[in-house]
Amino acid sequence: MTQNDQEPKGRRSRTRLVHAGRNPSEQHGFINTPIYRGSTVLFPTVEALEGREQAYTYGTKGTPTTDALENAWSELSGAAGTVLVPTGLAAITLALLTAAKAGDHILVSDSAYGPTRHFCDTVLTRLGVETEYYDPCVGSGIAALIRTNTSTVLVEAPGSQSFEMQDVPAISDVAHAHQACVIMDNTWATPLFFPPHERGVDLAIEAGTKYLSGHSDLLLGLVSANGAWWKRLKDTYDAFAMCAGPEDVFLALRGLRTMELRLREAERQGQDLARWLQGRPEVLRVLHPALPDDPGHAIWKRDFSGSSGLFSIILKPCSKQAVAAMLDGLELFGMGYSWGGFESLVIPFDCSTYRTATKWNPGGPALRFQVGLEDIEDLKEDLQRGFARLTAAA
Ligand SMILES: *Cc1c(COP(=O)(O)O)cnc(C)c1O
């Protein structure tokens, strides 16, 4: 039995987000599933203990709190099942260890989240798994890279920091023709804007730290699997006992209820700011797949139903000091890693320091923006003053 056998058919995502993973009649009528903390679970008889046939048997094996989020996420993702891990990066490493074994060759997008590469280049190398990075825009051309021992293809769309779109259905078709597992880091779109398993993904990753949390106050990872991969994922997960903390799961359930509203607002604000930045004389290019002139726009339009509030820009060539003058004085955009919260953020980045399969040569300094829920006019005024500092320092 999978986690998703009870999926109510035909309900739309906003209704699902409100009702998924809740059963007030099982908790004295209270709306939210409470935080269950615990290691030991008691059994009433020797027979029950030896048979382990009750719903909960030990803290690492799940609680009503973790079940609530796992079931809701499976329903939302169209997955056979979901597991919860302490961070988004742990979700990626668990998925890779579920799919790859010693002697395998795996294909990882050159645009993947940086720490994913670090795991492949260190731990997986040590375990005898060979990683080859590929051009994110390869599409069905990935067929030329498949070897007899290729077990796994990792995709991420759009790419971390650089925002290239990937043709996930085309890549999945090729991978499946060779019995390879398709892993996708779906953090940017979430299952609301990209239903991963419908599009051919076997194991989908979400850093719940980002939009699911929505408040920059927790770390969490989720891995969902289709029917073909659910048992293997669950067995691997149980072997690690890499479970998430109960408070974080509870807070993520709270974030889940408003996730679509926050994402839609992030989309609206993000597209507004992206268009405004496109019109600025200091900006060379905006990397945002929802913009019609973005190279990935056609794929985004075909496969995605929305965009989130994270995108990048390339500035016209200027000095490091000029960029620092712009960023250091910003009042509303904080500088820091992660994203998906209610507050706006910006970081400078340079993909050329780690890319190996493709050349990153964007023509100027690069900035990544996370657009929060502040008034967009205040955000523009903050950036306008920033551009004035940049110009003065140049
Ligand atoms: C942040 C992020 C992760 C990792 O999430 P953590 O919870 O910070 O470990 C994974 N993938 C992407 C695309 C991310 O942006």
Short mmCIF file of C-alpha atoms and ligand atoms in Angstrom, two decimals:
data_model
loop_
_atom_site.label_atom_id
_atom_site.label_comp_id
_atom_site.label_asym_id
_atom_site.label_seq_id
_atom_site.Cartn_x
_atom_site.Cartn_y
_atom_site.Cartn_z
CA MET A 1 0.00 0.00 0.00
CA THR A 2 1.30 3.41 -0.90
CA GLN A 3 0.72 6.62 1.06
CA ASN A 4 -1.44 8.04 -1.65
CA ASP A 5 -4.25 5.49 -1.99
CA GLN A 6 -6.83 7.80 -0.42
CA GLU A 7 -6.26 10.77 -2.72
CA PRO A 8 -9.52 12.67 -3.16
CA LYS A 9 -10.00 13.03 -6.89
CA GLY A 10 -10.70 16.24 -8.68
CA ARG A 11 -9.96 18.75 -5.93
CA ARG A 12 -7.96 21.78 -6.91
CA SER A 13 -4.62 22.61 -5.33
CA ARG A 14 -5.82 25.39 -3.02
CA THR A 15 -8.50 23.14 -1.55
CA ARG A 16 -6.00 20.32 -1.19
CA LEU A 17 -3.57 22.59 0.63
CA VAL A 18 -6.24 23.42 3.19
CA HIS A 19 -7.45 19.86 3.77
CA ALA A 20 -4.51 17.56 3.02
CA GLY A 21 -2.97 15.62 5.91
CA ARG A 22 -5.54 16.68 8.51
CA ASN A 23 -8.09 14.62 10.38
CA PRO A 24 -9.66 16.71 13.18
CA SER A 25 -11.87 13.81 14.33
CA GLU A 26 -8.69 11.94 15.34
CA GLN A 27 -7.48 14.86 17.50
CA HIS A 28 -10.52 15.85 19.57
CA GLY A 29 -11.75 18.24 16.89
CA PHE A 30 -8.69 20.48 16.87
CA ILE A 31 -7.88 21.73 13.38
CA ASN A 32 -4.13 21.08 13.28
CA THR A 33 -2.29 17.82 13.83
CA PRO A 34 -0.28 18.44 17.03
CA ILE A 35 3.44 17.91 17.56
CA TYR A 36 4.11 14.33 18.62
CA ARG A 37 7.51 14.07 20.24
CA GLY A 38 8.93 10.72 21.19
CA SER A 39 11.30 7.80 20.92
CA THR A 40 9.53 4.90 22.68
CA VAL A 41 6.08 3.78 21.59
CA LEU A 42 4.40 1.31 23.97
CA PHE A 43 2.85 -1.98 22.87
CA PRO A 44 0.01 -3.47 24.94
CA THR A 45 1.00 -7.14 24.60
CA VAL A 46 3.94 -9.36 23.63
CA GLU A 47 2.02 -10.34 20.53
CA ALA A 48 1.63 -6.70 19.47
CA LEU A 49 5.31 -6.00 20.19
CA GLU A 50 6.56 -8.95 18.18
CA GLY A 51 4.07 -8.42 15.37
CA ARG A 52 4.71 -4.63 15.18
CA GLU A 53 1.31 -4.30 13.65
CA GLN A 54 0.26 -1.04 15.27
CA ALA A 55 0.37 2.23 13.36
CA TYR A 56 3.39 3.62 15.26
CA THR A 57 6.28 1.54 16.58
CA TYR A 58 9.24 3.86 17.25
CA GLY A 59 10.09 7.55 16.97
CA THR A 60 12.27 7.10 13.88
CA LYS A 61 9.48 5.26 12.05
CA GLY A 62 7.04 8.15 11.91
CA THR A 63 4.44 9.90 14.03
CA PRO A 64 1.00 11.37 13.29
CA THR A 65 2.79 14.72 12.73
CA THR A 66 5.17 13.35 10.09
CA ASP A 67 2.40 11.26 8.50
CA ALA A 68 0.32 14.41 8.08
CA LEU A 69 3.01 16.21 6.06
CA GLU A 70 4.10 13.12 4.12
CA ASN A 71 0.53 12.34 3.09
CA ALA A 72 -0.22 15.94 2.16
CA TRP A 73 2.96 16.21 0.08
CA SER A 74 2.28 12.92 -1.71
CA GLU A 75 -1.22 14.09 -2.55
CA LEU A 76 0.05 17.43 -3.82
CA SER A 77 2.90 15.90 -5.84
CA GLY A 78 0.96 13.00 -7.29
CA ALA A 79 3.48 10.71 -5.60
CA ALA A 80 3.18 7.15 -4.28
CA GLY A 81 4.95 8.28 -1.10
CA THR A 82 7.11 10.93 0.56
CA VAL A 83 9.80 10.90 3.25
CA LEU A 84 10.96 13.82 5.41
CA VAL A 85 14.61 14.53 6.15
CA PRO A 86 16.35 17.28 8.16
CA THR A 87 17.45 19.51 5.22
CA GLY A 88 17.04 19.99 1.50
CA LEU A 89 20.59 18.80 0.92
CA ALA A 90 19.85 15.62 2.91
CA ALA A 91 16.91 15.03 0.53
CA ILE A 92 19.29 15.20 -2.43
CA THR A 93 21.86 12.88 -0.88
CA LEU A 94 19.17 10.38 0.16
CA ALA A 95 17.74 10.33 -3.38
CA LEU A 96 21.20 9.81 -4.89
CA LEU A 97 21.99 7.00 -2.44
CA THR A 98 18.61 5.41 -3.25
CA ALA A 99 19.33 5.34 -6.98
CA ALA A 100 23.11 4.88 -7.37
CA LYS A 101 25.43 2.06 -6.35
CA ALA A 102 29.14 1.26 -6.67
CA GLY A 103 30.23 0.90 -10.28
CA ASP A 104 27.52 3.21 -11.62
CA HIS A 105 27.87 6.25 -13.84
CA ILE A 106 25.50 9.11 -13.10
CA LEU A 107 24.64 12.26 -15.06
CA VAL A 108 24.19 15.51 -13.13
CA SER A 109 23.17 18.85 -14.62
CA ASP A 110 25.99 21.40 -14.69
CA SER A 111 23.47 23.88 -13.28
CA ALA A 112 22.68 21.80 -10.18
CA TYR A 113 22.72 23.26 -6.66
CA GLY A 114 26.40 23.62 -5.67
CA PRO A 115 26.38 21.34 -2.59
CA THR A 116 24.88 18.56 -4.78
CA ARG A 117 28.09 18.64 -6.80
CA HIS A 118 30.17 18.58 -3.63
CA PHE A 119 28.40 15.38 -2.49
CA CYS A 120 28.93 13.74 -5.89
CA ASP A 121 32.60 14.77 -6.10
CA THR A 122 33.46 13.57 -2.59
CA VAL A 123 31.18 10.92 -1.08
CA LEU A 124 29.92 9.35 -4.30
CA THR A 125 33.42 9.27 -5.77
CA ARG A 126 34.61 7.49 -2.62
CA LEU A 127 31.76 4.98 -2.95
CA GLY A 128 32.75 4.14 -6.52
CA VAL A 129 30.10 6.16 -8.36
CA GLU A 130 31.34 8.23 -11.30
CA THR A 131 29.62 11.59 -11.85
CA GLU A 132 29.55 13.25 -15.26
CA TYR A 133 28.18 16.80 -15.53
CA TYR A 134 26.14 17.69 -18.59
CA ASP A 135 24.89 20.84 -20.29
CA PRO A 136 21.48 21.63 -18.73
CA CYS A 137 20.13 22.52 -22.19
CA VAL A 138 21.03 19.10 -23.64
CA GLY A 139 17.40 17.89 -23.92
CA SER A 140 17.04 14.52 -25.68
CA GLY A 141 20.69 14.87 -26.70
CA ILE A 142 21.42 13.32 -23.32
CA ALA A 143 21.11 9.98 -25.15
CA ALA A 144 24.68 10.44 -26.39
CA LEU A 145 25.95 10.54 -22.78
CA ILE A 146 24.20 7.40 -21.54
CA ARG A 147 26.50 4.45 -20.88
CA THR A 148 25.60 0.82 -20.10
CA ASN A 149 26.20 1.55 -16.39
CA THR A 150 24.33 4.88 -16.25
CA SER A 151 21.86 4.44 -13.39
CA THR A 152 20.78 7.98 -12.58
CA VAL A 153 20.10 11.33 -14.23
CA LEU A 154 19.75 14.37 -11.97
CA VAL A 155 17.89 17.39 -13.32
CA GLU A 156 17.13 20.77 -11.80
CA ALA A 157 14.88 23.29 -13.51
CA PRO A 158 15.46 26.13 -13.62
CA GLY A 159 19.16 25.85 -12.75
CA SER A 160 20.44 27.07 -9.40
CA GLN A 161 21.52 30.72 -9.75
CA SER A 162 21.72 30.60 -13.57
CA PHE A 163 18.05 29.69 -14.36
CA GLU A 164 18.44 27.60 -17.52
CA MET A 165 15.34 25.54 -18.18
CA GLN A 166 15.67 21.81 -18.75
CA ASP A 167 13.46 19.66 -20.99
CA VAL A 168 12.54 17.27 -18.19
CA PRO A 169 10.05 15.09 -20.16
CA ALA A 170 12.57 14.59 -23.01
CA ILE A 171 15.41 13.76 -20.62
CA SER A 172 13.15 11.40 -18.65
CA ASP A 173 12.10 9.54 -21.81
CA VAL A 174 15.73 8.88 -22.71
CA ALA A 175 16.67 7.91 -19.15
CA HIS A 176 13.76 5.50 -18.83
CA ALA A 177 14.56 3.85 -22.15
CA HIS A 178 17.84 2.88 -20.44
CA GLN A 179 16.25 1.99 -17.06
CA ALA A 180 17.89 4.97 -15.36
CA CYS A 181 16.30 6.78 -12.42
CA VAL A 182 15.39 10.44 -12.93
CA ILE A 183 15.94 12.62 -9.85
CA MET A 184 14.75 16.22 -9.93
CA ASP A 185 15.49 19.05 -7.53
CA ASN A 186 12.08 20.74 -7.81
CA THR A 187 12.60 23.32 -5.07
CA TRP A 188 12.08 26.40 -7.26
CA ALA A 189 8.69 25.47 -8.70
CA THR A 190 7.35 23.21 -5.94
CA PRO A 191 4.74 20.60 -7.01
CA LEU A 192 2.25 23.48 -7.33
CA PHE A 193 3.98 24.89 -10.42
CA PHE A 194 5.60 21.68 -11.72
CA PRO A 195 4.00 18.28 -11.01
CA PRO A 196 7.21 16.24 -11.10
CA HIS A 197 5.95 12.67 -11.36
CA GLU A 198 3.48 13.50 -14.14
CA ARG A 199 6.44 14.85 -16.13
CA GLY A 200 8.54 11.70 -15.82
CA VAL A 201 10.48 12.27 -12.58
CA ASP A 202 11.04 9.20 -10.38
CA LEU A 203 12.39 10.88 -7.23
CA ALA A 204 11.50 14.55 -6.63
CA ILE A 205 13.28 16.73 -4.09
CA GLU A 206 12.01 19.77 -2.31
CA ALA A 207 14.02 21.89 0.09
CA GLY A 208 11.12 22.54 2.49
CA THR A 209 13.43 25.17 3.96
CA LYS A 210 12.32 27.48 1.12
CA TYR A 211 8.69 28.05 0.10
CA LEU A 212 7.09 25.32 2.20
CA SER A 213 8.47 26.90 5.35
CA GLY A 214 8.06 30.37 3.92
CA HIS A 215 9.37 32.08 7.03
CA SER A 216 13.15 31.43 7.10
CA ASP A 217 12.82 29.72 10.47
CA LEU A 218 13.42 26.05 9.74
CA LEU A 219 15.36 23.49 7.70
CA LEU A 220 13.59 20.54 6.08
CA GLY A 221 13.84 18.27 3.05
CA LEU A 222 11.26 16.11 1.29
CA VAL A 223 11.72 13.30 -1.22
CA SER A 224 8.67 12.01 -3.07
CA ALA A 225 8.66 8.92 -5.27
CA ASN A 226 6.49 7.48 -8.01
CA GLY A 227 5.19 3.90 -7.75
CA ALA A 228 8.28 2.39 -9.35
CA TRP A 229 10.68 3.95 -6.82
CA TRP A 230 8.67 4.28 -3.61
CA LYS A 231 9.68 1.00 -1.99
CA ARG A 232 13.37 1.50 -2.73
CA LEU A 233 13.24 5.05 -1.36
CA LYS A 234 11.42 3.99 1.82
CA ASP A 235 13.83 1.08 2.44
CA THR A 236 16.84 3.37 2.02
CA TYR A 237 15.29 6.02 4.26
CA ASP A 238 14.53 3.48 7.01
CA ALA A 239 18.11 2.21 6.84
CA PHE A 240 19.44 5.72 7.54
CA ALA A 241 16.76 6.81 10.05
CA MET A 242 17.46 10.31 8.76
CA CYS A 243 14.24 11.74 10.21
CA ALA A 244 13.18 15.38 10.53
CA GLY A 245 12.55 17.16 13.84
CA PRO A 246 8.91 17.28 15.00
CA GLU A 247 8.72 21.07 15.51
CA ASP A 248 10.08 21.68 12.01
CA VAL A 249 7.51 19.31 10.54
CA PHE A 250 4.73 21.06 12.45
CA LEU A 251 5.88 24.48 11.21
CA ALA A 252 6.10 23.13 7.66
CA LEU A 253 2.49 21.93 7.91
CA ARG A 254 1.54 25.46 8.97
CA GLY A 255 3.45 26.85 5.97
CA LEU A 256 1.74 24.38 3.65
CA ARG A 257 -1.70 25.91 4.22
CA THR A 258 -0.65 29.27 2.76
CA MET A 259 1.97 28.07 0.30
CA GLU A 260 -0.04 28.71 -2.86
CA LEU A 261 -1.04 32.22 -1.79
CA ARG A 262 2.57 33.08 -0.96
CA LEU A 263 3.88 31.53 -4.17
CA ARG A 264 1.37 33.38 -6.34
CA GLU A 265 2.34 36.65 -4.67
CA ALA A 266 6.05 35.84 -5.05
CA GLU A 267 5.36 35.16 -8.74
CA ARG A 268 3.53 38.46 -9.22
CA GLN A 269 6.13 40.53 -7.35
CA GLY A 270 9.01 38.60 -8.95
CA GLN A 271 7.78 39.17 -12.49
CA ASP A 272 7.09 42.83 -11.75
CA LEU A 273 10.60 43.39 -10.40
CA ALA A 274 12.19 41.33 -13.19
CA ARG A 275 10.50 43.51 -15.85
CA TRP A 276 11.49 46.69 -14.02
CA LEU A 277 15.11 45.48 -13.85
CA GLN A 278 15.01 44.69 -17.59
CA GLY A 279 14.35 48.37 -18.21
CA ARG A 280 17.27 49.61 -16.07
CA PRO A 281 20.30 50.97 -17.96
CA GLU A 282 22.71 49.24 -15.52
CA VAL A 283 21.29 45.78 -16.33
CA LEU A 284 22.58 43.68 -19.23
CA ARG A 285 20.17 40.74 -18.93
CA VAL A 286 17.52 39.26 -16.64
CA LEU A 287 17.52 35.48 -16.16
CA HIS A 288 13.88 34.58 -15.50
CA PRO A 289 12.14 31.83 -17.50
CA ALA A 290 8.72 33.49 -17.27
CA LEU A 291 9.95 36.46 -19.33
CA PRO A 292 9.02 35.96 -23.02
CA ASP A 293 12.54 36.67 -24.31
CA ASP A 294 14.24 34.23 -21.92
CA PRO A 295 15.88 31.31 -23.81
CA GLY A 296 14.01 28.82 -21.59
CA HIS A 297 10.61 30.49 -21.90
CA ALA A 298 9.02 28.01 -24.34
CA ILE A 299 9.84 25.03 -22.12
CA TRP A 300 8.72 26.90 -19.01
CA LYS A 301 5.42 27.76 -20.68
CA ARG A 302 4.86 24.20 -21.84
CA ASP A 303 5.71 22.42 -18.59
CA PHE A 304 5.23 24.86 -15.69
CA SER A 305 2.10 26.57 -14.40
CA GLY A 306 3.88 29.37 -12.54
CA SER A 307 7.16 30.95 -11.52
CA SER A 308 8.43 31.75 -8.06
CA GLY A 309 10.11 34.88 -6.72
CA LEU A 310 13.72 33.82 -7.33
CA PHE A 311 15.66 35.00 -10.41
CA SER A 312 18.99 36.53 -11.40
CA ILE A 313 20.31 39.50 -13.33
CA ILE A 314 23.57 40.25 -15.12
CA LEU A 315 24.89 43.75 -14.65
CA LYS A 316 26.75 45.61 -17.38
CA PRO A 317 30.49 45.23 -16.77
CA CYS A 318 31.57 47.15 -13.66
CA SER A 319 34.05 46.76 -10.80
CA LYS A 320 33.61 44.56 -7.75
CA GLN A 321 33.74 47.73 -5.65
CA ALA A 322 30.81 49.22 -7.55
CA VAL A 323 28.72 46.09 -6.95
CA ALA A 324 29.67 46.17 -3.27
CA ALA A 325 28.69 49.85 -3.04
CA MET A 326 25.28 48.95 -4.45
CA LEU A 327 24.67 45.92 -2.24
CA ASP A 328 26.22 47.09 1.04
CA GLY A 329 23.87 50.05 1.28
CA LEU A 330 20.61 48.23 0.57
CA GLU A 331 18.08 48.66 3.35
CA LEU A 332 15.34 46.21 2.38
CA PHE A 333 17.26 43.49 0.55
CA GLY A 334 19.23 41.43 3.04
CA MET A 335 22.32 39.55 1.90
CA GLY A 336 22.35 35.89 2.73
CA TYR A 337 21.86 32.36 1.46
CA SER A 338 18.61 30.47 1.18
CA TRP A 339 15.31 31.97 -0.02
CA GLY A 340 11.55 31.38 -0.07
CA GLY A 341 10.82 33.46 3.04
CA PHE A 342 8.71 36.59 3.40
CA GLU A 343 11.71 38.94 3.10
CA SER A 344 13.69 40.06 0.07
CA LEU A 345 17.29 38.95 -0.38
CA VAL A 346 20.13 39.43 -2.83
CA ILE A 347 23.49 37.71 -3.34
CA PRO A 348 26.28 38.17 -5.86
CA PHE A 349 27.36 34.88 -7.48
CA ASP A 350 29.80 33.47 -10.03
CA CYS A 351 29.07 30.05 -11.58
CA SER A 352 32.44 29.98 -13.37
CA THR A 353 34.11 28.87 -10.13
CA TYR A 354 32.46 25.42 -10.25
CA ARG A 355 31.05 24.68 -13.72
CA THR A 356 32.78 21.97 -15.72
CA ALA A 357 30.53 20.94 -18.65
CA THR A 358 29.58 24.43 -19.81
CA LYS A 359 31.21 27.83 -19.81
CA TRP A 360 29.66 30.52 -17.63
CA ASN A 361 30.55 33.80 -19.25
CA PRO A 362 27.55 36.08 -18.77
CA GLY A 363 29.24 39.37 -19.69
CA GLY A 364 29.09 41.10 -16.32
CA PRO A 365 28.64 40.62 -12.57
CA ALA A 366 25.70 38.42 -11.57
CA LEU A 367 23.16 38.97 -8.78
CA ARG A 368 20.43 36.63 -7.57
CA PHE A 369 17.24 38.13 -6.13
CA GLN A 370 14.65 36.59 -3.85
CA VAL A 371 11.60 38.84 -3.88
CA GLY A 372 9.67 38.88 -0.64
CA LEU A 373 6.30 40.25 0.39
CA GLU A 374 7.30 43.90 0.96
CA ASP A 375 5.60 46.61 -1.10
CA ILE A 376 7.16 46.37 -4.54
CA GLU A 377 7.50 50.16 -4.86
CA ASP A 378 9.63 50.27 -1.69
CA LEU A 379 11.81 47.51 -3.12
CA LYS A 380 12.28 49.40 -6.38
CA GLU A 381 13.21 52.59 -4.50
CA ASP A 382 15.79 50.67 -2.46
CA LEU A 383 17.32 49.28 -5.67
CA GLN A 384 17.15 52.66 -7.40
CA ARG A 385 19.30 54.16 -4.62
CA GLY A 386 21.56 51.10 -4.98
CA PHE A 387 22.03 51.69 -8.71
CA ALA A 388 22.88 55.33 -7.99
CA ARG A 389 25.66 54.15 -5.62
CA LEU A 390 26.85 51.67 -8.25
CA THR A 391 27.07 54.38 -10.90
CA ALA A 392 28.82 56.79 -8.52
CA ALA A 393 31.42 54.16 -7.59
CA ALA A 394 32.04 53.04 -11.20
C1 LIG B 1 18.47 25.62 -0.65
C2 LIG B 1 18.44 24.57 -1.68
C3 LIG B 1 18.68 23.24 -1.34
C4 LIG B 1 19.10 22.81 0.05
O1 LIG B 1 18.22 23.07 1.07
P1 LIG B 1 18.77 23.17 2.59
O2 LIG B 1 17.56 22.91 3.41
O3 LIG B 1 19.33 24.54 2.75
O4 LIG B 1 19.80 22.09 2.74
C5 LIG B 1 18.57 22.30 -2.34
N1 LIG B 1 18.28 22.65 -3.61
C6 LIG B 1 18.04 23.92 -3.96
C7 LIG B 1 17.69 24.22 -5.37
C8 LIG B 1 18.12 24.91 -3.02
O5 LIG B 1 17.95 26.18 -3.39
#
